CSV table of C-alpha atoms in Angstrom, one decimal:
chain,number,residue,atom,x,y,z
A,1,MET,CA,97.4,70.8,62.0
A,2,ILE,CA,94.2,70.9,60.1
A,3,LEU,CA,94.4,71.7,56.3
A,4,ILE,CA,91.3,73.3,54.8
A,5,LEU,CA,90.8,73.2,51.0
A,6,SER,CA,88.1,75.5,49.8
A,7,ASN,CA,87.4,78.9,48.2
A,8,LYS,CA,87.5,82.4,49.6
A,9,TYR,CA,83.7,82.8,49.5
A,10,ASP,CA,82.8,79.7,51.5
A,11,VAL,CA,81.0,80.9,54.6
A,12,SER,CA,80.9,77.5,56.1
A,13,VAL,CA,84.7,77.6,56.3
A,14,ASP,CA,84.5,80.8,58.2
A,15,PHE,CA,82.5,79.1,60.9
A,16,ILE,CA,85.1,76.4,61.3
A,17,ILE,CA,88.0,78.8,61.4
A,18,LYS,CA,86.3,80.8,64.2
A,19,GLU,CA,86.0,77.5,66.2
A,20,LEU,CA,89.6,76.7,65.6
A,21,GLN,CA,90.8,80.2,66.5
A,22,ASP,CA,88.7,80.1,69.7
A,23,ARG,CA,90.6,76.9,70.6
A,24,ASP,CA,93.9,78.3,69.5
A,25,TYR,CA,94.3,75.3,67.2
A,26,PRO,CA,96.7,75.3,64.2
A,27,TYR,CA,95.2,75.3,60.7
A,28,LEU,CA,96.1,76.2,57.2
A,29,ARG,CA,93.4,77.4,54.8
A,30,LEU,CA,94.1,77.2,51.1
A,31,ASN,CA,91.7,79.0,48.8
A,32,THR,CA,92.4,76.9,45.8
A,33,GLU,CA,91.4,79.6,43.2
A,34,ASP,CA,94.4,81.6,44.6
A,35,LEU,CA,97.0,78.8,44.6
A,36,ALA,CA,99.2,80.6,42.2
A,37,GLU,CA,99.8,83.2,44.9
A,38,LEU,CA,101.5,80.5,47.0
A,39,GLU,CA,104.9,78.9,46.6
A,40,VAL,CA,104.6,75.1,46.7
A,41,THR,CA,107.3,72.5,46.5
A,42,THR,CA,107.1,68.7,46.6
A,43,LYS,CA,110.4,66.9,47.2
A,44,LEU,CA,110.8,63.2,46.2
A,45,PRO,CA,111.6,60.5,47.1
A,46,ASP,CA,111.2,61.8,50.7
A,47,PHE,CA,107.8,63.3,49.8
A,48,ASP,CA,108.1,66.6,51.6
A,49,VAL,CA,105.2,68.9,50.6
A,50,ILE,CA,106.0,72.4,51.5
A,51,VAL,CA,103.7,75.4,51.1
A,52,GLU,CA,104.8,79.0,51.7
A,53,LYS,CA,102.0,81.4,52.4
A,54,GLN,CA,102.6,85.0,53.4
A,55,GLY,CA,106.2,84.3,54.4
A,56,LYS,CA,105.3,81.2,56.5
A,57,LYS,CA,106.4,77.8,55.5
A,58,VAL,CA,104.4,74.7,56.3
A,59,ASN,CA,105.5,71.1,55.7
A,60,LEU,CA,102.2,69.4,55.0
A,61,THR,CA,103.8,66.0,55.2
A,62,GLU,CA,105.0,66.5,58.7
A,63,GLU,CA,102.3,68.8,60.2
A,64,VAL,CA,98.9,67.9,58.7
A,65,GLY,CA,96.8,65.2,60.4
A,66,SER,CA,93.3,66.2,59.2
A,67,VAL,CA,92.1,67.6,55.9
A,68,TRP,CA,88.8,69.2,55.4
A,69,TYR,CA,88.0,68.9,51.7
A,70,ARG,CA,85.3,71.5,51.4
A,71,ARG,CA,84.6,73.3,48.1
A,72,PRO,CA,87.8,73.9,46.2
A,73,GLY,CA,87.7,76.7,43.6
A,74,GLU,CA,89.6,76.8,40.3
A,75,PRO,CA,92.4,79.0,39.1
A,76,PHE,CA,91.1,82.3,37.5
A,77,GLU,CA,87.6,81.5,38.8
A,78,PHE,CA,87.0,84.9,40.3
A,79,VAL,CA,89.2,86.9,37.9
A,80,ASP,CA,87.5,89.6,35.8
A,81,GLU,CA,87.0,88.4,32.2
A,82,GLU,CA,89.2,91.1,30.8
A,83,ASN,CA,92.1,90.0,33.0
A,84,LYS,CA,91.9,86.3,32.3
A,85,PRO,CA,94.4,84.6,29.9
A,86,ASP,CA,93.2,82.6,26.9
A,87,LEU,CA,91.1,79.5,27.5
A,88,GLY,CA,93.9,77.1,26.6
A,89,THR,CA,96.1,78.6,29.2
A,90,ILE,CA,93.3,78.5,31.8
A,91,GLU,CA,92.7,74.8,31.1
A,92,TYR,CA,96.4,74.0,31.3
A,93,VAL,CA,97.0,75.8,34.6
A,94,LYS,CA,93.8,74.3,36.0
A,95,GLU,CA,95.0,70.8,35.2
A,96,GLN,CA,98.5,71.3,36.7
A,97,TRP,CA,97.0,72.6,40.0
A,98,SER,CA,94.4,69.8,40.0
A,99,ALA,CA,97.3,67.3,39.7
A,100,TRP,CA,99.1,68.9,42.6
A,101,LEU,CA,96.0,68.9,44.8
A,102,GLN,CA,95.4,65.2,44.0
A,103,SER,CA,98.9,64.4,45.2
A,104,LEU,CA,97.9,65.7,48.6
A,105,GLU,CA,95.6,62.6,48.8
A,106,THR,CA,98.8,60.6,49.6
A,107,LEU,CA,99.7,62.6,52.7
A,108,PRO,CA,100.7,60.0,55.2
A,109,ASP,CA,98.4,59.3,58.1
A,110,ALA,CA,96.0,62.2,57.2
A,111,THR,CA,92.3,61.8,57.7
A,112,TRP,CA,90.1,63.4,55.1
A,113,VAL,CA,86.6,64.8,55.6
A,114,ASN,CA,85.8,63.5,53.1
A,115,PHE,CA,88.3,61.8,50.8
A,116,PRO,CA,87.7,63.3,47.4
A,117,GLU,CA,87.2,60.1,45.5
A,118,THR,CA,84.7,58.9,48.1
A,119,ASN,CA,82.8,62.2,47.7
A,120,ARG,CA,82.8,61.7,43.9
A,121,ARG,CA,81.6,58.1,44.2
A,122,MET,CA,78.8,58.9,46.6
A,123,GLU,CA,77.5,61.7,44.4
A,124,SER,CA,75.9,58.9,42.3
A,125,LYS,CA,72.1,59.0,43.0
A,126,ILE,CA,71.7,55.4,41.9
A,127,ARG,CA,74.6,54.3,44.2
A,128,GLN,CA,73.0,56.2,47.0
A,129,LEU,CA,69.6,54.6,46.6
A,130,ARG,CA,71.1,51.1,46.3
A,131,LEU,CA,73.1,51.5,49.5
A,132,ALA,CA,70.0,52.9,51.3
A,133,ASP,CA,68.0,49.9,50.3
A,134,ASP,CA,70.8,47.5,51.3
A,135,ILE,CA,71.1,48.7,54.9
A,136,GLY,CA,67.3,48.8,55.5
A,137,PHE,CA,66.1,52.3,54.6
A,138,ASN,CA,62.7,52.7,52.9
A,139,THR,CA,63.3,54.2,49.5
A,140,PRO,CA,60.8,55.5,46.9
A,141,ASN,CA,59.9,53.6,43.7
A,142,THR,CA,62.3,55.0,41.2
A,143,VAL,CA,62.9,54.8,37.4
A,144,VAL,CA,66.0,56.4,35.9
A,145,THR,CA,65.3,56.7,32.2
A,146,ASN,CA,65.1,58.8,29.0
A,147,SER,CA,62.0,56.9,27.8
A,148,SER,CA,58.6,58.6,28.0
A,149,GLU,CA,57.0,55.1,27.9
A,150,LYS,CA,58.8,54.0,31.1
A,151,VAL,CA,57.8,57.2,32.9
A,152,GLU,CA,54.2,56.5,31.8
A,153,GLU,CA,54.5,53.0,33.4
A,154,LEU,CA,55.6,54.6,36.7
A,155,PHE,CA,52.4,56.8,36.6
A,156,GLU,CA,50.2,53.7,36.6
A,157,GLY,CA,48.1,53.9,39.7
A,158,ARG,CA,49.6,57.3,40.6
A,159,GLU,CA,48.3,60.8,40.1
A,160,THR,CA,51.7,62.5,40.3
A,161,VAL,CA,55.4,61.6,39.9
A,162,ILE,CA,58.5,63.6,40.9
A,163,SER,CA,61.4,64.3,38.4
A,164,LYS,CA,64.9,65.4,39.4
A,165,ALA,CA,68.4,65.5,38.0
A,166,LEU,CA,70.5,62.4,38.0
A,167,SER,CA,73.7,64.3,38.5
A,168,SER,CA,74.6,67.9,39.3
A,169,PRO,CA,71.5,70.0,39.1
A,170,LEU,CA,73.5,73.1,38.2
A,171,ILE,CA,73.3,74.6,34.7
A,172,SER,CA,76.2,77.1,34.3
A,173,GLU,CA,75.5,80.0,32.0
A,174,LYS,CA,77.5,83.1,31.2
A,175,ASP,CA,75.4,85.6,33.1
A,176,GLN,CA,73.7,83.5,35.8
A,177,ASP,CA,73.8,79.8,36.9
A,178,LYS,CA,70.5,78.0,37.1
A,179,PHE,CA,69.5,75.2,39.5
A,180,VAL,CA,67.3,72.3,38.4
A,181,PHE,CA,64.9,71.6,41.3
A,182,SER,CA,62.7,68.6,41.9
A,183,THR,CA,59.5,69.0,39.9
A,184,GLN,CA,56.1,67.5,40.3
A,185,LEU,CA,54.6,66.0,37.2
A,186,ASP,CA,50.8,65.7,37.1
A,187,GLU,CA,50.6,63.8,33.9
A,188,PRO,CA,53.0,61.5,31.9
A,189,PRO,CA,55.1,63.2,29.2
A,190,SER,CA,54.1,62.9,25.6
A,191,GLU,CA,55.6,60.1,23.6
A,192,ASN,CA,58.2,62.2,21.8
A,193,ASP,CA,59.0,64.7,24.6
A,194,ASP,CA,62.5,65.9,23.9
A,195,SER,CA,62.9,67.1,27.5
A,196,VAL,CA,62.8,63.4,28.5
A,197,SER,CA,64.6,61.7,25.7
A,198,VAL,CA,67.6,64.1,25.7
A,199,CYS,CA,69.2,62.5,28.8
A,200,PRO,CA,68.4,60.1,31.6
A,201,THR,CA,66.4,61.7,34.5
A,202,ILE,CA,65.3,60.4,37.9
A,203,PHE,CA,61.5,59.8,38.2
A,204,GLN,CA,60.1,58.8,41.5
A,205,GLU,CA,56.7,58.1,43.1
A,206,ALA,CA,55.5,61.3,44.8
A,207,LEU,CA,55.5,61.0,48.6
A,208,LEU,CA,52.8,63.5,49.4
A,209,PRO,CA,51.8,64.8,51.8
A,210,LYS,CA,55.2,64.7,53.6
A,211,ILE,CA,57.4,66.1,56.2
A,212,ASP,CA,61.0,66.9,55.1
A,213,TYR,CA,64.1,66.4,57.2
A,214,ARG,CA,67.7,67.3,56.7
A,215,VAL,CA,70.0,65.1,58.8
A,216,THR,CA,73.6,66.2,59.1
A,217,VAL,CA,75.9,63.3,60.2
A,218,ILE,CA,79.3,64.1,61.6
A,219,GLY,CA,81.1,61.0,62.7
A,220,ASP,CA,78.8,59.4,65.2
A,221,THR,CA,76.9,62.6,65.8
A,222,VAL,CA,73.5,63.0,64.2
A,223,LEU,CA,71.9,66.5,63.9
A,224,PRO,CA,68.4,66.3,62.4
A,225,VAL,CA,66.2,69.2,61.6
A,226,LYS,CA,62.5,69.2,60.6
A,227,ILE,CA,61.7,71.5,57.7
A,228,GLU,CA,58.5,73.5,58.1
A,229,GLY,CA,56.9,76.1,55.9
A,230,GLU,CA,56.1,79.4,57.5
A,231,LYS,CA,53.0,79.6,55.3
A,232,GLY,CA,51.8,76.1,55.9
A,233,ASP,CA,52.1,73.7,53.0
A,234,MET,CA,55.5,72.7,51.9
A,235,PRO,CA,56.6,72.8,48.2
A,236,VAL,CA,57.8,69.6,46.5
A,237,ASP,CA,61.4,70.9,46.8
A,238,TRP,CA,61.8,73.0,49.9
A,239,ARG,CA,64.9,74.6,48.3
A,240,THR,CA,62.6,76.6,46.0
A,241,GLU,CA,61.3,78.5,49.0
A,242,LYS,CA,64.3,78.3,51.3
A,243,GLU,CA,63.7,81.8,52.7
A,244,ASP,CA,60.2,80.9,53.8
A,245,VAL,CA,60.9,77.7,55.7
A,246,GLN,CA,62.1,77.0,59.2
A,247,PHE,CA,64.7,74.4,60.2
A,248,ILE,CA,63.7,73.1,63.6
A,249,GLN,CA,66.0,70.9,65.6
A,250,THR,CA,64.3,67.6,66.4
A,251,ASP,CA,64.8,64.0,67.3
A,252,LEU,CA,64.5,61.0,65.1
A,253,PRO,CA,63.3,57.5,66.1
A,254,ARG,CA,66.4,55.7,67.4
A,255,SER,CA,66.2,53.1,64.5
A,256,VAL,CA,66.2,55.9,61.9
A,257,GLU,CA,69.0,57.8,63.6
A,258,GLN,CA,71.1,54.6,63.7
A,259,LEU,CA,70.4,54.0,60.0
A,260,CYS,CA,71.8,57.5,59.2
A,261,ARG,CA,75.0,56.7,61.1
A,262,GLU,CA,75.3,53.3,59.5
A,263,TYR,CA,74.7,54.8,56.0
A,264,VAL,CA,77.5,57.4,56.3
A,265,SER,CA,79.9,54.8,57.7
A,266,GLU,CA,79.1,52.2,55.0
A,267,ALA,CA,79.6,54.9,52.4
A,268,GLY,CA,83.1,55.5,53.7
A,269,LEU,CA,82.3,59.1,54.8
A,270,LEU,CA,82.8,61.0,58.0
A,271,PHE,CA,80.4,63.7,57.0
A,272,GLY,CA,77.1,63.6,55.1
A,273,ALA,CA,73.9,65.6,54.7
A,274,ILE,CA,70.9,63.2,54.3
A,275,ASP,CA,67.5,64.2,53.0
A,276,LEU,CA,64.6,62.1,54.4
A,277,VAL,CA,60.9,62.5,54.2
A,278,GLU,CA,58.2,61.2,56.6
A,279,ARG,CA,54.9,60.0,55.3
A,280,ASP,CA,52.2,58.3,57.3
A,281,GLY,CA,54.8,57.7,60.1
A,282,GLU,CA,57.3,56.0,57.8
A,283,PHE,CA,60.7,57.6,57.1
A,284,VAL,CA,62.0,57.4,53.5
A,285,PHE,CA,65.5,58.0,52.3
A,286,LEU,CA,65.8,60.4,49.3
A,287,GLU,CA,69.5,61.2,48.9
A,288,ILE,CA,72.7,62.2,50.6
A,289,ASN,CA,75.0,65.1,49.8
A,290,PRO,CA,78.4,63.9,50.9
A,291,ASN,CA,79.7,67.5,50.9
A,292,GLY,CA,76.5,69.3,51.7
A,293,GLU,CA,76.0,72.9,52.6
A,294,TRP,CA,75.3,73.7,56.2
A,295,GLY,CA,76.1,77.3,56.9
A,296,TRP,CA,72.4,78.2,56.7
A,297,LEU,CA,71.7,75.7,59.5
A,298,GLN,CA,74.5,77.1,61.8
A,299,LYS,CA,73.1,80.6,61.5
A,300,PRO,CA,70.3,81.6,62.2
A,301,TRP,CA,69.0,78.2,63.3
A,302,ASP,CA,71.8,77.4,65.8
A,303,VAL,CA,72.4,73.8,64.6
A,304,PRO,CA,75.8,73.1,66.1
A,305,VAL,CA,77.4,71.8,62.9
A,306,ALA,CA,80.6,73.8,63.2
A,307,GLU,CA,81.3,72.8,66.8
A,308,ASN,CA,80.9,69.1,66.0
A,309,LEU,CA,82.8,69.2,62.8
A,310,THR,CA,85.7,71.0,64.4
A,311,GLU,CA,85.8,68.4,67.2
A,312,LEU,CA,85.9,65.7,64.5
A,313,LEU,CA,88.8,67.3,62.7
A,314,ILE,CA,90.7,67.8,65.9
A,315,GLU,CA,90.0,64.2,67.0
A,316,HIS,CA,91.5,62.8,63.8
A,317,ASP,CA,94.5,65.1,63.8
A,318,THR,CA,97.2,62.8,65.2
A,319,ARG,CA,100.1,65.1,64.4
C-alpha cells in the first residue's frame, strides 16, 4: 500500500491517485489538516500504527511499503477564523499531530519520497550549490551576505547581479501571501541599505541572456523541459510570467542528464525538481526543489510526471 501525506487542495496528488485507481492499486491519502477527523492508535512495544478512516481500519506498520510525503497541511489551516480555537490551543494541537506524523518516519521497511529530514536538509540553497559544485556542475559566482559592501564587490566587472531569497521565498500575511521572486539589480545597493542589512540574501552573477530549464528527476528517470516565452524575451525569474511561458519537452546532453541523476542520488532523494540555465552552450545549476510542484507540467504540457512517480512508488512498495 502507498501512503500519501498531503493536503486536500493538492492537485498533484489528484494526478497520482488517478494513476493508482487506473491500476487498481491500494493507497491511503491522509490530508493532514483533517487528521482530527481520523482515529489513530499507536501500540507499543509492537509498534502497530492503526488509522481508522470512514469506517476502514488500516495497519500502517503491516501494509505500507511506500510513503509519498507531499505537502502536509496543518490542523485548522482551512477553518474559518470565527470557528478556530484560541492560538494556544492551535499550537498545542499542531505540535501533537506533528509528533505523531514524525513517528511514521520509523515505519519498518517503508520507502519515503522523499524522507522529510532529507527534504529539509536539501532546502538549504548553500548546501545545494556546494553539492552541485562537488559533483561537477557549473555554478554561478555567488555571495550570501547582508553586507552592501560585499554585494558591491560582486558587481565589479559586471553590469547586473541577481538577488534571491536564501530560504523560503514566501511571506505570509493575513489577507494574501506574497512570493519573493529573483530580482535583477542594475546597480549596487547603497552603503546603509536596510533591505540588504536586515538579513542574509543570495546575490549571484547574472547569467544573461539565458535559456531556462526545469528538470524533474524521478529515480533514474529525467524529464527536462525548456522554458520559452510566448512573447520572446524571458524575464529574470520565469515564475513572474508563468501564464505566458511554454514548457517544451526536450533532451539534455547526456553528461548533463547524468549529472542530474547523480545530484538527486547524492542528495539522498528519489524525487527532485532542478532548475538549470544554459548560456553560451554551457549548462549552469541554479537550485533544486526537493519537493517541487509539477502539476502544471502534467497538464496542459503532458510531461509524464504522474506516470513515472506512480511507477516509482509502486516499485518501492514491497508490502
